[in-house]
Amino acid sequence: MKEINDLNLPEDLKYTKDHEWAKNSDGVITIGINDYAQDQLGEIVFVELPEVGDTFEKGDEFGSVESVKAVSEIYMPVAGEIVEINEALEDAPELVNESCYDNGWLIKVKIDDTSEFEALLDKGAYLDMLKG
Amino acid sequence: MPVRLAAGMLESVRSEPEKSEYDRLEYENMDCQKSGPCRDKKKRFALFKDLGVLEYNKALALQIKTIEVIQDRAKLSPCSLPDQKYSGETVFFVEHPPVFTLGKRGGLENLTVSNEFLNSKNVDIVKTDRGGNITWHGPGQAVLYPVIDLEKNRISVKDFVHGLEEIMKLTASDFNIKADRDRKNHGIWVGNAKIGSVGISVKRGISMHGLALNINPDLEAFSWINPCGLNDISMTSLKKELLKNKSCDESAFIQLKAMQDDCSSIQLMERVKKSFQKYFSLVFDFELVVRSQV
C-alpha cells in the first residue's frame, strides 16, 4: 500500500470518505475512485456500472469494482441522473488502476443542485480524514 | 460411504445453534469493563462464533445483519457503549450442507452437470455478490466468514484477501502439509490441486464472505463444476494429503485412521478451528473473543 504522502490527489478535485473523486463541469459531475482506493483494492478485473438514465440519491450504491476475489460496492457522492458511463472499462477495467483520474473515470452525473457537490471534501480535508 | 457417514455424524454433534442466538446478536452480556477507559482504537477486537452446521442462506443473512450492527455501533460514541471494546465485528466459523454458490459475475457456465442432476442430489445453487466464480460448500469443509470493518482498521482489500490465503496456508502447515499460493490463480494449492478458496465482498468498508478450506469433504461434487471457473484442476483436502503422506502428521493421521469414529472427525475440525483462530489473530493483529457454541 502507498504511504499517505505518496498518494496522487489532484488539488482541483473533490473527494469523499468512500475514497471517490468528483469534478464539476457545468452541472455534470464526473466521478471515479481515487488513488487510495485503486491502490488498496489491487488489480481491478471488472467494473459494474449503472445504465444511462438511471437516477440515484446521494449515498446509493451505483455499481461495484471487482479486484481479484473481492467485490467492493461504490456509492453516489451526489444525487442525480447518470448521463454517461465509461464504456471503455468493460474491456479494459485496468484503466481504473492505470489512470484513475483520467481514462479510468466511472460515471457522469447530471445534478440539479450543486450544494451536495460543494459539501464534498477538498484535498486537505480528505487527507485529514485519512490520517484520522 | 465413510465420508458421508462422518459428515452425518458430524451434523448431529456440531448442531445448529438456537435461532435466538444469531437473531439477537447479543453483545451486551460480554465480560468487559463497563466503567473503564474508552475503547482503545489501536486494539482490534472481534467475536469468534462457531455456528456449527448451518445452511448457506442463513449464514449469509447473519453476515448482513452483522454489517448492520457494525454500522449502527459505529455511529455511537465509543464511550456510550456498555461494552466499549466490541464494535460488532465477528468472525464466523461454519460448515454448510451441500450447496453451490456463484460469484457476482456468475459462474453457471462452469456447472458441468444439469439442474435435474443437482436436484436429484438435493444440492441448491445460490447466487451471491462475492468475488470469484462458482464453488461448492458442504460437510467436511471449514468455512470462515470474517465480518470486519476493513476501513476502520485500515486493512486494504488486497491485503485482506492475501491474509485469508495466508491463514489457510498456515493452517495446512499445522498438519505439516505444504500448501501455497499459485502464481496465476488465487486460493491455496498443494502442488497442482486446490485445497482452499477465497472470495469476499465489501459493503461500506465492511467485509463479508471469506475462505473455505477442504478438511475431509466428499470431493465428488467439485467434479460437477470447473471450480472457480478453472478447467482441468483437481481438488484436494487435508484428509487426502495426510493419507498420501501418513508420516507427516502422526496425530492427525491417527485421527483419520479412525475416521469412521465421528469423534475423530470432530477433533480434526476442532484443530482446524483453533488454527483459524490463532492465525486470524496473528495475520490481522486481532484479539478474538471466542463465544462458545450454544
mmCIF file of N, CA, C and O in Angstrom, chain B residues 153-203:
data_model
loop_
_atom_site.group_PDB
_atom_site.id
_atom_site.type_symbol
_atom_site.label_atom_id
_atom_site.label_comp_id
_atom_site.label_asym_id
_atom_site.label_seq_id
_atom_site.Cartn_x
_atom_site.Cartn_y
_atom_site.Cartn_z
ATOM 1 N N ASN B 153 -10.225 -0.364 10.354
ATOM 2 C CA ASN B 153 -8.966 -0.993 10.767
ATOM 3 C C ASN B 153 -7.823 -0.762 9.795
ATOM 4 O O ASN B 153 -6.726 -1.288 10.003
ATOM 5 N N ARG B 154 -8.122 0.002 8.734
ATOM 6 C CA ARG B 154 -7.100 0.322 7.735
ATOM 7 C C ARG B 154 -6.422 -0.938 7.186
ATOM 8 O O ARG B 154 -5.197 -1.034 7.097
ATOM 9 N N ILE B 155 -7.277 -1.923 6.860
ATOM 10 C CA ILE B 155 -6.762 -3.123 6.195
ATOM 11 C C ILE B 155 -7.204 -3.021 4.735
ATOM 12 O O ILE B 155 -8.408 -2.895 4.467
ATOM 13 N N SER B 156 -6.275 -3.040 3.817
ATOM 14 C CA SER B 156 -6.666 -2.910 2.412
ATOM 15 C C SER B 156 -7.328 -4.199 1.947
ATOM 16 O O SER B 156 -7.068 -5.284 2.474
ATOM 17 N N VAL B 157 -8.193 -4.060 0.952
ATOM 18 C CA VAL B 157 -8.888 -5.224 0.394
ATOM 19 C C VAL B 157 -7.861 -6.239 -0.129
ATOM 20 O O VAL B 157 -7.978 -7.448 0.095
ATOM 21 N N LYS B 158 -6.857 -5.711 -0.784
ATOM 22 C CA LYS B 158 -5.791 -6.557 -1.333
ATOM 23 C C LYS B 158 -5.095 -7.353 -0.229
ATOM 24 O O LYS B 158 -4.904 -8.571 -0.340
ATOM 25 N N ASP B 159 -4.746 -6.665 0.851
ATOM 26 C CA ASP B 159 -4.063 -7.335 1.970
ATOM 27 C C ASP B 159 -4.987 -8.326 2.681
ATOM 28 O O ASP B 159 -4.536 -9.352 3.196
ATOM 29 N N PHE B 160 -6.278 -7.995 2.705
ATOM 30 C CA PHE B 160 -7.223 -8.873 3.395
ATOM 31 C C PHE B 160 -7.345 -10.211 2.665
ATOM 32 O O PHE B 160 -7.296 -11.272 3.284
ATOM 33 N N VAL B 161 -7.495 -10.137 1.336
ATOM 34 C CA VAL B 161 -7.580 -11.371 0.534
ATOM 35 C C VAL B 161 -6.291 -12.184 0.701
ATOM 36 O O VAL B 161 -6.318 -13.399 0.919
ATOM 37 N N HIS B 162 -5.171 -11.497 0.642
ATOM 38 C CA HIS B 162 -3.871 -12.151 0.809
ATOM 39 C C HIS B 162 -3.777 -12.798 2.195
ATOM 40 O O HIS B 162 -3.301 -13.925 2.344
ATOM 41 N N GLY B 163 -4.271 -12.085 3.201
ATOM 42 C CA GLY B 163 -4.230 -12.591 4.575
ATOM 43 C C GLY B 163 -5.099 -13.820 4.772
ATOM 44 O O GLY B 163 -4.730 -14.745 5.503
ATOM 45 N N LEU B 164 -6.265 -13.840 4.118
ATOM 46 C CA LEU B 164 -7.139 -15.015 4.226
ATOM 47 C C LEU B 164 -6.446 -16.234 3.627
ATOM 48 O O LEU B 164 -6.530 -17.349 4.157
ATOM 49 N N GLU B 165 -5.747 -16.021 2.528
ATOM 50 C CA GLU B 165 -4.985 -17.131 1.939
ATOM 51 C C GLU B 165 -3.879 -17.579 2.892
ATOM 52 O O GLU B 165 -3.607 -18.772 3.042
ATOM 53 N N GLU B 166 -3.268 -16.607 3.550
ATOM 54 C CA GLU B 166 -2.176 -16.917 4.476
ATOM 55 C C GLU B 166 -2.673 -17.784 5.643
ATOM 56 O O GLU B 166 -1.984 -18.712 6.080
ATOM 57 N N ILE B 167 -3.898 -17.483 6.105
ATOM 58 C CA ILE B 167 -4.476 -18.268 7.206
ATOM 59 C C ILE B 167 -4.611 -19.736 6.798
ATOM 60 O O ILE B 167 -4.294 -20.654 7.568
ATOM 61 N N MET B 168 -5.056 -19.972 5.555
ATOM 62 C CA MET B 168 -5.215 -21.367 5.089
ATOM 63 C C MET B 168 -3.859 -22.045 4.933
ATOM 64 O O MET B 168 -3.692 -23.221 5.267
ATOM 65 N N LYS B 169 -2.903 -21.287 4.422
ATOM 66 C CA LYS B 169 -1.554 -21.839 4.225
ATOM 67 C C LYS B 169 -0.939 -22.248 5.573
ATOM 68 O O LYS B 169 -0.391 -23.345 5.730
ATOM 69 N N LEU B 170 -1.076 -21.360 6.560
ATOM 70 C CA LEU B 170 -0.512 -21.637 7.887
ATOM 71 C C LEU B 170 -1.260 -22.774 8.577
ATOM 72 O O LEU B 170 -0.649 -23.590 9.287
ATOM 73 N N THR B 171 -2.573 -22.835 8.373
ATOM 74 C CA THR B 171 -3.360 -23.928 8.958
ATOM 75 C C THR B 171 -2.892 -25.272 8.406
ATOM 76 O O THR B 171 -2.695 -26.238 9.155
ATOM 77 N N ALA B 172 -2.687 -25.326 7.078
ATOM 78 C CA ALA B 172 -2.185 -26.567 6.468
ATOM 79 C C ALA B 172 -0.821 -26.928 7.052
ATOM 80 O O ALA B 172 -0.520 -28.107 7.287
ATOM 81 N N SER B 173 -0.016 -25.900 7.328
ATOM 82 C CA SER B 173 1.328 -26.165 7.864
ATOM 83 C C SER B 173 1.253 -26.764 9.272
ATOM 84 O O SER B 173 2.160 -27.481 9.689
ATOM 85 N N ASP B 174 0.169 -26.481 10.001
ATOM 86 C CA ASP B 174 -0.014 -27.104 11.318
ATOM 87 C C ASP B 174 -0.171 -28.624 11.194
ATOM 88 O O ASP B 174 -0.017 -29.352 12.169
ATOM 89 N N PHE B 175 -0.543 -29.081 9.997
ATOM 90 C CA PHE B 175 -0.665 -30.527 9.743
ATOM 91 C C PHE B 175 0.525 -31.022 8.914
ATOM 92 O O PHE B 175 0.457 -32.085 8.313
ATOM 93 N N ASN B 176 1.563 -30.186 8.870
ATOM 94 C CA ASN B 176 2.759 -30.490 8.082
ATOM 95 C C ASN B 176 2.452 -30.705 6.603
ATOM 96 O O ASN B 176 3.091 -31.516 5.937
ATOM 97 N N ILE B 177 1.472 -29.990 6.123
ATOM 98 C CA ILE B 177 1.160 -30.034 4.688
ATOM 99 C C ILE B 177 1.623 -28.725 4.072
ATOM 100 O O ILE B 177 1.268 -27.636 4.555
ATOM 101 N N LYS B 178 2.429 -28.856 3.028
ATOM 102 C CA LYS B 178 2.977 -27.660 2.391
ATOM 103 C C LYS B 178 1.989 -27.167 1.337
ATOM 104 O O LYS B 178 1.817 -27.787 0.292
ATOM 105 N N ALA B 179 1.311 -26.100 1.665
ATOM 106 C CA ALA B 179 0.337 -25.509 0.743
ATOM 107 C C ALA B 179 0.774 -24.088 0.431
ATOM 108 O O ALA B 179 1.431 -23.446 1.253
ATOM 109 N N ASP B 180 0.429 -23.613 -0.746
ATOM 110 C CA ASP B 180 0.900 -22.268 -1.107
ATOM 111 C C ASP B 180 -0.002 -21.633 -2.156
ATOM 112 O O ASP B 180 -0.863 -22.301 -2.714
ATOM 113 N N ARG B 181 0.262 -20.340 -2.410
ATOM 114 C CA ARG B 181 -0.437 -19.661 -3.499
ATOM 115 C C ARG B 181 0.110 -20.162 -4.818
ATOM 116 O O ARG B 181 1.204 -20.712 -4.890
ATOM 117 N N ASP B 182 -0.681 -19.918 -5.850
ATOM 118 C CA ASP B 182 -0.256 -20.248 -7.200
ATOM 119 C C ASP B 182 0.024 -18.904 -7.878
ATOM 120 O O ASP B 182 -0.653 -17.924 -7.611
ATOM 121 N N ARG B 183 1.024 -18.885 -8.738
ATOM 122 C CA ARG B 183 1.387 -17.600 -9.347
ATOM 123 C C ARG B 183 0.244 -17.022 -10.190
ATOM 124 O O ARG B 183 0.047 -15.832 -10.257
ATOM 125 N N LYS B 184 -0.506 -17.906 -10.826
ATOM 126 C CA LYS B 184 -1.562 -17.424 -11.735
ATOM 127 C C LYS B 184 -2.916 -17.300 -11.051
ATOM 128 O O LYS B 184 -3.693 -16.408 -11.356
ATOM 129 N N ASN B 185 -3.192 -18.229 -10.150
ATOM 130 C CA ASN B 185 -4.547 -18.296 -9.604
ATOM 131 C C ASN B 185 -4.554 -18.073 -8.096
ATOM 132 O O ASN B 185 -3.645 -18.479 -7.401
ATOM 133 N N HIS B 186 -5.628 -17.437 -7.650
ATOM 134 C CA HIS B 186 -5.775 -17.243 -6.209
ATOM 135 C C HIS B 186 -6.232 -18.534 -5.544
ATOM 136 O O HIS B 186 -6.462 -19.547 -6.192
ATOM 137 N N GLY B 187 -6.352 -18.472 -4.230
ATOM 138 C CA GLY B 187 -6.661 -19.678 -3.475
ATOM 139 C C GLY B 187 -5.364 -20.310 -3.001
ATOM 140 O O GLY B 187 -4.267 -19.770 -3.203
ATOM 141 N N ILE B 188 -5.499 -21.463 -2.338
ATOM 142 C CA ILE B 188 -4.334 -22.164 -1.790
ATOM 143 C C ILE B 188 -4.268 -23.564 -2.384
ATOM 144 O O ILE B 188 -5.283 -24.249 -2.512
ATOM 145 N N TRP B 189 -3.067 -23.962 -2.739
ATOM 146 C CA TRP B 189 -2.853 -25.169 -3.517
ATOM 147 C C TRP B 189 -1.830 -26.079 -2.841
ATOM 148 O O TRP B 189 -0.895 -25.603 -2.199
ATOM 149 N N VAL B 190 -2.017 -27.382 -3.032
ATOM 150 C CA VAL B 190 -0.977 -28.352 -2.666
ATOM 151 C C VAL B 190 -0.538 -28.964 -3.990
ATOM 152 O O VAL B 190 -1.296 -29.711 -4.613
ATOM 153 N N GLY B 191 0.634 -28.589 -4.433
ATOM 154 C CA GLY B 191 1.043 -28.983 -5.786
ATOM 155 C C GLY B 191 0.080 -28.367 -6.787
ATOM 156 O O GLY B 191 -0.179 -27.156 -6.741
ATOM 157 N N ASN B 192 -0.512 -29.201 -7.640
ATOM 158 C CA ASN B 192 -1.451 -28.689 -8.644
ATOM 159 C C ASN B 192 -2.903 -28.825 -8.217
ATOM 160 O O ASN B 192 -3.810 -28.612 -9.013
ATOM 161 N N ALA B 193 -3.120 -29.216 -6.986
ATOM 162 C CA ALA B 193 -4.502 -29.423 -6.530
ATOM 163 C C ALA B 193 -4.901 -28.318 -5.550
ATOM 164 O O ALA B 193 -4.125 -27.931 -4.674
ATOM 165 N N LYS B 194 -6.124 -27.843 -5.726
ATOM 166 C CA LYS B 194 -6.590 -26.734 -4.887
ATOM 167 C C LYS B 194 -7.184 -27.276 -3.590
ATOM 168 O O LYS B 194 -8.021 -28.185 -3.612
ATOM 169 N N ILE B 195 -6.773 -26.682 -2.483
ATOM 170 C CA ILE B 195 -7.282 -27.133 -1.182
ATOM 171 C C ILE B 195 -8.154 -26.074 -0.513
ATOM 172 O O ILE B 195 -9.009 -26.395 0.304
ATOM 173 N N GLY B 196 -7.931 -24.793 -0.884
ATOM 174 C CA GLY B 196 -8.682 -23.715 -0.232
ATOM 175 C C GLY B 196 -9.027 -22.600 -1.186
ATOM 176 O O GLY B 196 -8.265 -22.297 -2.096
ATOM 177 N N SER B 197 -10.196 -21.987 -0.963
ATOM 178 C CA SER B 197 -10.669 -20.920 -1.844
ATOM 179 C C SER B 197 -10.965 -19.669 -1.026
ATOM 180 O O SER B 197 -11.239 -19.743 0.163
ATOM 181 N N VAL B 198 -10.945 -18.525 -1.722
ATOM 182 C CA VAL B 198 -11.239 -17.274 -1.059
ATOM 183 C C VAL B 198 -12.122 -16.427 -1.965
ATOM 184 O O VAL B 198 -12.036 -16.519 -3.193
ATOM 185 N N GLY B 199 -13.026 -15.671 -1.375
ATOM 186 C CA GLY B 199 -13.889 -14.765 -2.131
ATOM 187 C C GLY B 199 -14.631 -13.875 -1.158
ATOM 188 O O GLY B 199 -15.231 -14.375 -0.203
ATOM 189 N N ILE B 200 -14.532 -12.563 -1.331
ATOM 190 C CA ILE B 200 -15.191 -11.659 -0.374
ATOM 191 C C ILE B 200 -15.997 -10.590 -1.117
ATOM 192 O O ILE B 200 -15.854 -10.421 -2.323
ATOM 193 N N SER B 201 -16.843 -9.890 -0.361
ATOM 194 C CA SER B 201 -17.407 -8.645 -0.865
ATOM 195 C C SER B 201 -17.235 -7.606 0.230
ATOM 196 O O SER B 201 -17.057 -7.944 1.412
ATOM 197 N N VAL B 202 -17.248 -6.336 -0.179
ATOM 198 C CA VAL B 202 -17.031 -5.245 0.767
ATOM 199 C C VAL B 202 -18.177 -4.252 0.625
ATOM 200 O O VAL B 202 -18.421 -3.733 -0.463
ATOM 201 N N LYS B 203 -18.912 -4.053 1.727
ATOM 202 C CA LYS B 203 -20.035 -3.118 1.742
ATOM 203 C C LYS B 203 -19.750 -2.039 2.772
ATOM 204 O O LYS B 203 -19.559 -2.364 3.942
#
